Short mmCIF file of C-alpha atoms in Angstrom, two decimals:
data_model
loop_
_atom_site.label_atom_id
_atom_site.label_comp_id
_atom_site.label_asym_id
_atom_site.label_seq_id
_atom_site.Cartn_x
_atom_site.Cartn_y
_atom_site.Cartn_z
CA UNK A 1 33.11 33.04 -20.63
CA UNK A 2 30.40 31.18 -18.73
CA UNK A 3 30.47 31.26 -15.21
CA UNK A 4 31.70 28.20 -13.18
CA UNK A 5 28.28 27.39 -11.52
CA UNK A 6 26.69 26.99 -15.55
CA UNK A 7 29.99 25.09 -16.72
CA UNK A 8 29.63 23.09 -13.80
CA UNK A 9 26.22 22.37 -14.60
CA UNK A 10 26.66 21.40 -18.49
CA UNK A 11 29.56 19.34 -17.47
CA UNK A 12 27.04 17.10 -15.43
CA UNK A 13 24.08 17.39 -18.09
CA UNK A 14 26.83 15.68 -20.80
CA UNK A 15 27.96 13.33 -18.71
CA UNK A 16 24.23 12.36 -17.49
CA UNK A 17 23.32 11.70 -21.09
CA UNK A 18 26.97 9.65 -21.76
CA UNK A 19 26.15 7.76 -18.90
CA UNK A 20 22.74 6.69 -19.86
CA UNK A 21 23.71 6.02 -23.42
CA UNK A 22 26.55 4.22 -22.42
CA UNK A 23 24.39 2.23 -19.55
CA UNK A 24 21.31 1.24 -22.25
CA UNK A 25 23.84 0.03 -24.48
CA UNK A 26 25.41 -2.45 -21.91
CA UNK A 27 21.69 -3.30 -20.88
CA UNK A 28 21.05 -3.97 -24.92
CA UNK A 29 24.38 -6.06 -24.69
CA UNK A 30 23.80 -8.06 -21.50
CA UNK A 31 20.13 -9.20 -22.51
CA UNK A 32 21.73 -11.14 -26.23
CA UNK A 33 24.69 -12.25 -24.12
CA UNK A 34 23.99 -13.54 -20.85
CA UNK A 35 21.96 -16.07 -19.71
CA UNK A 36 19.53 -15.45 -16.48
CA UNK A 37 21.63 -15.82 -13.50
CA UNK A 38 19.84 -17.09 -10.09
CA UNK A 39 19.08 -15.79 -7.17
CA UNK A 40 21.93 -16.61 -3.89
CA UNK A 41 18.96 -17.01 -1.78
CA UNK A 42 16.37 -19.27 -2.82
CA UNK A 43 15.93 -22.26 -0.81
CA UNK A 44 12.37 -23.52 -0.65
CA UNK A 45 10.51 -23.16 2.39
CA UNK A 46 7.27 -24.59 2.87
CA UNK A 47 5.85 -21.22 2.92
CA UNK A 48 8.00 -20.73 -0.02
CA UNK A 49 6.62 -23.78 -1.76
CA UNK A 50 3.00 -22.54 -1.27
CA UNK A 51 0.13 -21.84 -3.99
CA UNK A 52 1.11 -18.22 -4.97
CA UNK A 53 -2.78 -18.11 -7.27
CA UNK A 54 -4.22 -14.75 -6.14
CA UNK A 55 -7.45 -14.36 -4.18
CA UNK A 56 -11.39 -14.08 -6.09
CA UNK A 57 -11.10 -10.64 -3.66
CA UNK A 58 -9.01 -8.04 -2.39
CA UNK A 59 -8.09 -9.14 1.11
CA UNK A 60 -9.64 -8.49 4.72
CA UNK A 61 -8.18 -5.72 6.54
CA UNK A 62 -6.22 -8.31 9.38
CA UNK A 63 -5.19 -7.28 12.84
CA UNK A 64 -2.99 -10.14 13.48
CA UNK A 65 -1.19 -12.91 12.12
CA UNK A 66 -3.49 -15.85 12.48
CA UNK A 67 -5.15 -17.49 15.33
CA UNK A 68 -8.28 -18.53 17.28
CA UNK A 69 -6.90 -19.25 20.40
CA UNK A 70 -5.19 -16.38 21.41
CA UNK A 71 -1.86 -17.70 20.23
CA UNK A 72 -0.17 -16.59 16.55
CA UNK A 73 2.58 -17.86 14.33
CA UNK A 74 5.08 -15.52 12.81
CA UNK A 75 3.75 -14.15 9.33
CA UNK A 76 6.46 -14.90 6.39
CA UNK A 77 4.87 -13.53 3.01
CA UNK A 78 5.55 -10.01 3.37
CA UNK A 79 5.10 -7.53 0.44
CA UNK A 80 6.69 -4.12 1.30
CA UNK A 81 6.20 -1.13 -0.98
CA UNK A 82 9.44 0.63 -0.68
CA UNK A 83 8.20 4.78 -0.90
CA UNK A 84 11.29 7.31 -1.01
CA UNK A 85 12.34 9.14 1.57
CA UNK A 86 10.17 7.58 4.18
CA UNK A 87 12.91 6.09 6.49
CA UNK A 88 11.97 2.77 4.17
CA UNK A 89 15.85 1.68 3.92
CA UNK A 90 15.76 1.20 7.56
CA UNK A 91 12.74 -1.46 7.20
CA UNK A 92 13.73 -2.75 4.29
CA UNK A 93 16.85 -3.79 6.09
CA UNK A 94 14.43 -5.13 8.90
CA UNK A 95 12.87 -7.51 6.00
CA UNK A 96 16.40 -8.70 4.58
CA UNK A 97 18.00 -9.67 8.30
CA UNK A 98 14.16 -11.52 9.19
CA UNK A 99 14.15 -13.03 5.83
CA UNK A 100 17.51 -14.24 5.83
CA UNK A 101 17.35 -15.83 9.37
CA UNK A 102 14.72 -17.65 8.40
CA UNK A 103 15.73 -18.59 5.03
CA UNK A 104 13.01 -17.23 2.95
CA UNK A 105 12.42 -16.51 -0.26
CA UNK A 106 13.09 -13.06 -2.27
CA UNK A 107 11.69 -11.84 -5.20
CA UNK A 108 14.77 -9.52 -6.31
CA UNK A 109 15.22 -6.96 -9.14
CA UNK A 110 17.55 -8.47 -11.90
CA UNK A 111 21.05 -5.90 -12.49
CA UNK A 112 19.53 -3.21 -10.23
CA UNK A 113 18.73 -2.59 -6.67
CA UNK A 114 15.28 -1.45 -7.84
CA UNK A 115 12.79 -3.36 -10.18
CA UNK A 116 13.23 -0.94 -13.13
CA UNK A 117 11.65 2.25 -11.35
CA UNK A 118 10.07 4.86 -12.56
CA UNK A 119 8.10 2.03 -14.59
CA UNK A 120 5.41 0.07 -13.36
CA UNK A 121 6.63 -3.31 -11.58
CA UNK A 122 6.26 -6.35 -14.00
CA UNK A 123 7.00 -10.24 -12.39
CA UNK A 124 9.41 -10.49 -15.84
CA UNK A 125 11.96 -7.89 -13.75
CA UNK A 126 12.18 -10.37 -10.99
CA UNK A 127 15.54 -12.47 -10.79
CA UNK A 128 15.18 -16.07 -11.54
CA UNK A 129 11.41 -15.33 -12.14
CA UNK A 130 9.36 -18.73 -13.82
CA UNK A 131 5.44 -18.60 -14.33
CA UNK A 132 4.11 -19.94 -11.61
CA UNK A 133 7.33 -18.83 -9.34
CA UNK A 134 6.43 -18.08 -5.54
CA UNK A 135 8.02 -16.11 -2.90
CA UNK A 136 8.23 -15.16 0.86
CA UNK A 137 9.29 -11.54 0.62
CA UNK A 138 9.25 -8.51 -1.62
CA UNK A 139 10.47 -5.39 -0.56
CA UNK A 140 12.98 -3.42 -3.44
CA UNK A 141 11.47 0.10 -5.29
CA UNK A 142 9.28 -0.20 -7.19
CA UNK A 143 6.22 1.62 -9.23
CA UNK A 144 3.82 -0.13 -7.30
CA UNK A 145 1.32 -2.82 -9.53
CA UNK A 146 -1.05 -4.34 -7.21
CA UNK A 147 -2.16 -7.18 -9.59
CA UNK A 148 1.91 -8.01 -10.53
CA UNK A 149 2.75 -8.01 -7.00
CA UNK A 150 -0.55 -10.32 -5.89
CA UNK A 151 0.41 -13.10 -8.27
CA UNK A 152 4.03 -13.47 -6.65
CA UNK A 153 3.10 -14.28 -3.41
CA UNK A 154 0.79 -16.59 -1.42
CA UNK A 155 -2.78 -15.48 -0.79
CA UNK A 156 -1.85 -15.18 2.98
CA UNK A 157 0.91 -12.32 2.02
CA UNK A 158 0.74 -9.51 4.62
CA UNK A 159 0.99 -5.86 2.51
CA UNK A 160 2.78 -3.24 4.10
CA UNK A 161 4.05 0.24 3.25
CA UNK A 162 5.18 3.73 4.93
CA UNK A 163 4.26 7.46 4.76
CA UNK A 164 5.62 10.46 5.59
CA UNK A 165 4.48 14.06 5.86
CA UNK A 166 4.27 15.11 2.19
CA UNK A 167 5.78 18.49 2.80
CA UNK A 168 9.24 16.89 4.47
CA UNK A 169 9.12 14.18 2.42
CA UNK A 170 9.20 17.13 -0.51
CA UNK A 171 11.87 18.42 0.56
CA UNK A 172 13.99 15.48 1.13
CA UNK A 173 13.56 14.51 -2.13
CA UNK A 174 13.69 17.53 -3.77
CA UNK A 175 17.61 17.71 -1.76
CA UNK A 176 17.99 14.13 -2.79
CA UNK A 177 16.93 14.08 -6.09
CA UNK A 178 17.52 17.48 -7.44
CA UNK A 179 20.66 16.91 -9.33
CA UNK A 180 19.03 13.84 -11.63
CA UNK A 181 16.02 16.62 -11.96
CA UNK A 182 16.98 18.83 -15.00
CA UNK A 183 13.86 21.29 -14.46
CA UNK A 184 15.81 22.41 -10.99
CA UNK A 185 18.82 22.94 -12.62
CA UNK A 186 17.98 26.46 -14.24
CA UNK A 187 17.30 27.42 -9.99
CA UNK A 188 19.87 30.05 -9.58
CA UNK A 189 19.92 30.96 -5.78
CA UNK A 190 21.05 29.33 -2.60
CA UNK A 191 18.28 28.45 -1.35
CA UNK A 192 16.55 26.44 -4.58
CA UNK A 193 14.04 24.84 -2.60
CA UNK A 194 12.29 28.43 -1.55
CA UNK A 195 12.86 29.40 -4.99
CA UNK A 196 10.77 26.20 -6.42
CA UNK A 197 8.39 26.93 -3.93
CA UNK A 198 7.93 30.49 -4.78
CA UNK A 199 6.41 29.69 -8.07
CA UNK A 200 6.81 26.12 -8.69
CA UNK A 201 4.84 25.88 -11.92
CA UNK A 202 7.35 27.86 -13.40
CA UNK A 203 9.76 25.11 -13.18
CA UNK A 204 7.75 22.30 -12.84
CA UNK A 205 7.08 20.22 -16.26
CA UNK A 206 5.18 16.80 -15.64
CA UNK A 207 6.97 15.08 -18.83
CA UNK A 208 10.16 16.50 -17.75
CA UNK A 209 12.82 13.83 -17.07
CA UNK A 210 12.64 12.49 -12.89
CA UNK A 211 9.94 15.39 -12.75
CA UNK A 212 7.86 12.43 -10.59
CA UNK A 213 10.50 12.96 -7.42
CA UNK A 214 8.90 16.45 -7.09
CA UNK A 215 5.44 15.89 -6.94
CA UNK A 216 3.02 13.80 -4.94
CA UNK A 217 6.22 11.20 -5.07
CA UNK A 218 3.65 9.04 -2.60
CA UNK A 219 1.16 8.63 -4.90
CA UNK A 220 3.18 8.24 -7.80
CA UNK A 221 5.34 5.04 -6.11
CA UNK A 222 1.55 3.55 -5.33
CA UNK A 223 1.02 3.47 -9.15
CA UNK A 224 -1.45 6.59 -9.13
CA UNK A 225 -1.18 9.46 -11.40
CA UNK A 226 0.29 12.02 -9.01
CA UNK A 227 -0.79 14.79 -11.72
CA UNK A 228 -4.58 14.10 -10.64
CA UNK A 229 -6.77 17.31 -9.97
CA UNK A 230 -7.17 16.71 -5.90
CA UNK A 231 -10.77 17.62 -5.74
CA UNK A 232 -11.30 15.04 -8.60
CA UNK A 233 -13.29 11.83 -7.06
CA UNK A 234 -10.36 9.67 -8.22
CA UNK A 235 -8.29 10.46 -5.19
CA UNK A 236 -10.57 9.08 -2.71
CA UNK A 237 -11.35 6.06 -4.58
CA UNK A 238 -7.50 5.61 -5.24
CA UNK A 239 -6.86 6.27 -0.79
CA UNK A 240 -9.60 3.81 -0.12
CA UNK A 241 -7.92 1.20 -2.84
CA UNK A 242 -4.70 1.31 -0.54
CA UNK A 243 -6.81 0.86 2.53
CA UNK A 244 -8.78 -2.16 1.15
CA UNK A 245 -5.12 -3.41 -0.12
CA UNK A 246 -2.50 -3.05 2.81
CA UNK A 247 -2.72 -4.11 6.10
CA UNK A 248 -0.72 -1.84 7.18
CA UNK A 249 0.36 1.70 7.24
CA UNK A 250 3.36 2.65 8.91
CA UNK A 251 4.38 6.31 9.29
CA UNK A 252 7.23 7.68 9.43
CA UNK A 253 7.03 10.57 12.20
CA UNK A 254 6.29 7.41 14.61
CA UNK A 255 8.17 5.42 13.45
CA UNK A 256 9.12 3.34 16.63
CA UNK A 257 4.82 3.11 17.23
CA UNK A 258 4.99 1.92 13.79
CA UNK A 259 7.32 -1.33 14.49
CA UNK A 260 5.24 -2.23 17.61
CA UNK A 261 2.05 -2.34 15.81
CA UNK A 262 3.90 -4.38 12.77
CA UNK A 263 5.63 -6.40 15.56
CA UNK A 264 2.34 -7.45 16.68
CA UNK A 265 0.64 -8.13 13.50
CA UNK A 266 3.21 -10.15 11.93
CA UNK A 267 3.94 -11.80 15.57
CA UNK A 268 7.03 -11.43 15.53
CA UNK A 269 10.23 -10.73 18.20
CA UNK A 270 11.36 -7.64 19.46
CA UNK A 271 14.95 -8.85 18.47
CA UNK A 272 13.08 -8.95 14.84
CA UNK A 273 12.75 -5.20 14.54
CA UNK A 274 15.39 -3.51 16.45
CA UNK A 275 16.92 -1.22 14.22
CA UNK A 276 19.72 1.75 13.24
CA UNK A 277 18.41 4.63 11.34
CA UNK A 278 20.04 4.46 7.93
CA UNK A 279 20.28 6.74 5.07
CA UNK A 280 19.68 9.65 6.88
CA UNK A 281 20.71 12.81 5.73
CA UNK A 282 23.65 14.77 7.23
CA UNK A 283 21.96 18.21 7.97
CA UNK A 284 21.51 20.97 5.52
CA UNK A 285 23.09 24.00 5.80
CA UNK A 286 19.41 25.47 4.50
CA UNK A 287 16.63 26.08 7.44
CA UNK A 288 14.00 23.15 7.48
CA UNK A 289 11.03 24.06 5.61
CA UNK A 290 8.88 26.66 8.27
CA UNK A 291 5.46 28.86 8.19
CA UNK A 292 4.37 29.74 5.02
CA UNK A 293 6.99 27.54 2.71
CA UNK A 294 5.87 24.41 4.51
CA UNK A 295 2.12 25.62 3.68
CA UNK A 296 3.12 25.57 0.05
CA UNK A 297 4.98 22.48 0.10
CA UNK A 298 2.29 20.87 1.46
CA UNK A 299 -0.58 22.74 -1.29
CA UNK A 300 2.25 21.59 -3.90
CA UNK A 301 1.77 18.22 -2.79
CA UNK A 302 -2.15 17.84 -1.99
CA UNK A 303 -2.60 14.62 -3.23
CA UNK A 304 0.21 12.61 -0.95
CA UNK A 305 -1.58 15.08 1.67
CA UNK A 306 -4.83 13.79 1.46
CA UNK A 307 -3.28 10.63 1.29
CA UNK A 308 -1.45 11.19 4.65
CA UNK A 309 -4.30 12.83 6.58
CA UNK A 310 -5.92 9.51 5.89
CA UNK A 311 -3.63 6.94 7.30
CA UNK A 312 -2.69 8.99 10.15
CA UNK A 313 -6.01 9.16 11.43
CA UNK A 314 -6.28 5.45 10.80
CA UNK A 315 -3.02 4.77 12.29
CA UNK A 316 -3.49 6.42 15.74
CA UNK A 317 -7.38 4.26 15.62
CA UNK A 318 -4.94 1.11 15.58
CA UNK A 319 -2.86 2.92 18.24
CA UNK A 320 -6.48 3.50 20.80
CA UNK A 321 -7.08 -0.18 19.57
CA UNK A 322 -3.52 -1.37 20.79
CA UNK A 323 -4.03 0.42 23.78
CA UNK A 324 -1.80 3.51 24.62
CA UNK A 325 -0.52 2.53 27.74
CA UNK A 326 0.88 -1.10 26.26
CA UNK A 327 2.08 0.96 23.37
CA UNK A 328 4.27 3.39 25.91
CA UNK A 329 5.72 -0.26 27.43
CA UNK A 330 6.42 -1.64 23.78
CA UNK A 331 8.07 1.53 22.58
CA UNK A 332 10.18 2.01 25.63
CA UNK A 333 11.20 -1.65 25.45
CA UNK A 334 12.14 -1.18 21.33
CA UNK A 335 14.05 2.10 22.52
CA UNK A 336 16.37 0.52 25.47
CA UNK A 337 16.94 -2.27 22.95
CA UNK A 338 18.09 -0.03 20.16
CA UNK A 339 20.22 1.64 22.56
CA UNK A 340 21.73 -1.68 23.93
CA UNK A 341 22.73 -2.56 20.62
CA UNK A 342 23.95 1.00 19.60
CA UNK A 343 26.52 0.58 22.79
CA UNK A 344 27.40 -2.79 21.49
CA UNK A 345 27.72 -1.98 17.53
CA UNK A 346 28.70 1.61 17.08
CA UNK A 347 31.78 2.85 16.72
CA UNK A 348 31.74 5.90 18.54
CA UNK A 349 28.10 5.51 19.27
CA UNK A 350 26.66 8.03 16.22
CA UNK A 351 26.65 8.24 12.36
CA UNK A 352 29.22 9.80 10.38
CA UNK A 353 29.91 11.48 7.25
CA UNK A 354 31.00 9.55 4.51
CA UNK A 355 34.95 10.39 4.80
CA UNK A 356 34.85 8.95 8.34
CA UNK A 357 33.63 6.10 7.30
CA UNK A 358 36.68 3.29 7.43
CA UNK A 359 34.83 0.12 6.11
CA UNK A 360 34.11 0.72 2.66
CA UNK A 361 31.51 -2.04 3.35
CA UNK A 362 29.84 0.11 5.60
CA UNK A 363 29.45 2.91 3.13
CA UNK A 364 26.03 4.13 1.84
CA UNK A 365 24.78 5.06 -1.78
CA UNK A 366 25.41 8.86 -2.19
CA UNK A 367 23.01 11.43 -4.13
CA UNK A 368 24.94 12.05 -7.00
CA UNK A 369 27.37 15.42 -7.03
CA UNK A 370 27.47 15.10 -2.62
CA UNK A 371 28.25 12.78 0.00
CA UNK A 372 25.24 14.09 2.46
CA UNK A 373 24.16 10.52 3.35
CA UNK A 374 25.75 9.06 7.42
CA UNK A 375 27.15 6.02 7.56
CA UNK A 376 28.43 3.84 10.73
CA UNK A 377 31.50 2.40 11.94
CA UNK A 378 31.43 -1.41 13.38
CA UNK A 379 33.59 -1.65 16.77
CA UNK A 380 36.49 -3.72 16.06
CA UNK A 381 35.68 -6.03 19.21
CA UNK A 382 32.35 -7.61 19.21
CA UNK A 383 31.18 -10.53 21.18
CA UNK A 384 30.44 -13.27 19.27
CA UNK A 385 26.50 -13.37 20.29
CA UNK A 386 26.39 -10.37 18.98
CA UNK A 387 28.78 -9.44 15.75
CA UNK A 388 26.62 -11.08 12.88
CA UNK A 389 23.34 -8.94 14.24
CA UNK A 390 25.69 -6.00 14.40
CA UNK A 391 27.03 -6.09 11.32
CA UNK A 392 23.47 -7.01 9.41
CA UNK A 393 22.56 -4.37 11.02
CA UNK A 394 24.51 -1.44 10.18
CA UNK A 395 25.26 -2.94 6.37
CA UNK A 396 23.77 -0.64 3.62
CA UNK A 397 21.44 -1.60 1.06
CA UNK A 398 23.45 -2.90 -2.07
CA UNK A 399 25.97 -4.40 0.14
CA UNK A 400 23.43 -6.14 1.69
CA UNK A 401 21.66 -7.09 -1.31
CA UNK A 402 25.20 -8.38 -2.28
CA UNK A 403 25.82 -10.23 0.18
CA UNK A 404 22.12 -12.32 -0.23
CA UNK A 405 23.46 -13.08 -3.77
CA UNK A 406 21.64 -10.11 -6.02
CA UNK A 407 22.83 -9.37 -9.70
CA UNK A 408 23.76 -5.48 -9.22
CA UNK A 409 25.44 -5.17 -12.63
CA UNK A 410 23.91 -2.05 -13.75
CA UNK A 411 24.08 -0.66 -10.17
CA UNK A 412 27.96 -1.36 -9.75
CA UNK A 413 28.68 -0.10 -13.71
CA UNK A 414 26.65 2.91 -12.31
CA UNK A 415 28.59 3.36 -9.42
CA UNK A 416 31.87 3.04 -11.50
CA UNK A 417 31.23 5.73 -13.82
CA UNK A 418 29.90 8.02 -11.46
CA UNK A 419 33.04 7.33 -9.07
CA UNK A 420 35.22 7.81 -12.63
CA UNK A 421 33.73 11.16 -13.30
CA UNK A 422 34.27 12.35 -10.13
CA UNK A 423 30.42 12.90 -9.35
#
């Protein structure tokens, strides 16, 4: 008789595939069937309304929104590339409260909460997409396409994206991830990310199915092959490309130096980009990656490394260019303000696991066979100045993307037959 761990194991494999085959079929179904539905939040703005024809050029590296005079008006055409495991639910949920204060216009993914990943972004997955269609924000997952992306928004659009250290982000993902990643399954021991680690091309097959969530992930969500030989030329050119490209590189490790510096070049309000950390991880039982596995994490992942040495030293130039001692003030400002609004919003004042969590509202997408992912509990007694800020706040991704009017059909069938089998 097999041993519970392998039944276990096949139990999920079969119901994977069911799911998938059952899932495609509905997609097959849905596309004869049913007519494009429309986006809940597209009201024209005159930003909205503007001339979305790309640039001749790539655009100027910009250090604030514009103005001669010293003054600047809040940027509004925002493209964010959404990288995993990068703290990027936190500012996507930044983009959807700013965008839907001001009434702006999303480019959505149609069924999903992502446009179609692993594949490369096309304008046909946008909801309620028309040639010639403009918009104010996009910010879902994607397999970044820099030419797809350029041709929804107005040549003004600020680009944007985040980093993290490629040998954390490894691991988070490889936590994350690993169930949907058949190549770990055959890991026997407790520890499977030391195991990986210990001779990952063993394991590791680059057609194997999600194989992309365990290797140079960063790369591979900016549309790069993250298979690339590192010393080849290609990776430079490819680092230099996303300089030339975004205005902006945020990083996750500093993350609160990160929102100052896009607070200033996007001019916007402090109350703009306060912020509760969500999606986070409940803690492993596992040690953190140390020493000599976080050497090998990092080798394993020497593209997104490269990639990360970059931008960091660019981002602390735009730090010494900010000035340090006005960063300290805007940090400690964005800090007591978080912490205001934790006192205000937070049940308890922390995150909690997912069986604490009373408002199913409230409760975040789990990795599929564990509930490892916090949530938050809304105080019952909110002043009115501040329970809609509150509650945008601390409202998970597909909720939220529910509640600005997104077609999640695939997500919520997803959801059902994952909640069905018990996964």
């Amino acid at each position: 008789m097999p041993p519970p761990q392998k039944k276990h194991w096949e139990s999920m494999a079969k119901g994977l595939v069911l799911g998938a085959l059952f899932t495609s079929f509905l997609l097959l179904l849905y596309s004869y069937v049913v007519p494009p539905l429309h986006a809940g939040l597209a009201s024209t703005t005159p930003e909205a309304a503007a001339s979305c024809s790309p640039p001749l050029v790539e655009p100027e590296a910009v250090t604030r929104a514009n103005s001669s005079a010293g003054e600047c008006q809040p940027r509004r055409n925002i493209v964010f590339l959404k990288t995993h495991k990068t703290a990027s639910s936190t500012l996507l949920n930044i983009l959807f409260r700013f965008g839907q204060k001001h009434r702006l216009k999303f480019a959505f993914p149609n069924g999903r909460n992502d446009f179609d990943y692993p594949t490369f972004f096309a304008r046909s997955l946008v909801q309620d997409y028309r040639p010639g269609a403009c918009f104010n924000i996009i910010c879902n997952h994607m397999r970044f396409h820099y030419d797809e992306v350029r041709g929804l928004v107005p040549p003004n659009a600020t680009f944007i994206t985040v980093l993290r250290d490629p040998a954390r982000l490894f691991e988070s993902s490889f936590h994350y991830f690993g169930p949907v990643v058949p190549l770990t399954w055959k890991l026997s021991g407790t520890d499977k990310l030391a195991e990986f680690l210990q001779d990952p091309d063993r394991y590791y097959d680059p057609n194997g199915f999600n194989a992309h969530y365990l290797r140079n992930l960063l790369f591979f969500d900016l549309g790069y092959d993250s298979g690339l030989d590192p010393g080849s030329p290609q990776v430079q050119e490819h680092i230099l490309e996303v300089e030339r490209r975004f205005h902006l590189v945020l990083l996750q490790e500093y993350f609160d130096e990160s929102l100052v510096l896009l607070k200033d070049l996007l001019c916007w309000e402090l109350e703009d980009v306060l912020y509760f950390k969500l999606n986070a991880r409940r803690d492993s039982p596992v040690p953190r990656l140390s020493g000599e596995l976080y050497g090998r994490a990092t080798a394993w992942n020497m593209l997104d490394a490269h990639l990360y040495r970059h931008f960091n030293a660019s981002f602390w130039r735009k730090v010494e260019a900010f000035g340090r001692e006005r960063m300290a003030r805007e940090v400690a400002a964005l800090r007591h303000a978080n912490e205001l609004m934790r006192t205000i919003c937070i049940d308890g004042g922390h995150a909690v696991d997912a069986a604490a969590i009373q408002d199913d509202a409230m409760q975040p997408w789990q990795p599929l066979g564990t509930k490892s992912i916090l949530g938050y509990n809304l105080k019952k007694r909110i002043g009115q100045r501040h329970a809609e800020l509150c509650r945008r706040m601390l409202t998970p991704e597909i909720q939220y993307l529910m509640d600005l009017g997104v077609n999640l059909w695939v997500t919520k069938l997803w959801k059902f037959i994952r909640d069905f089998l018990r996964w």
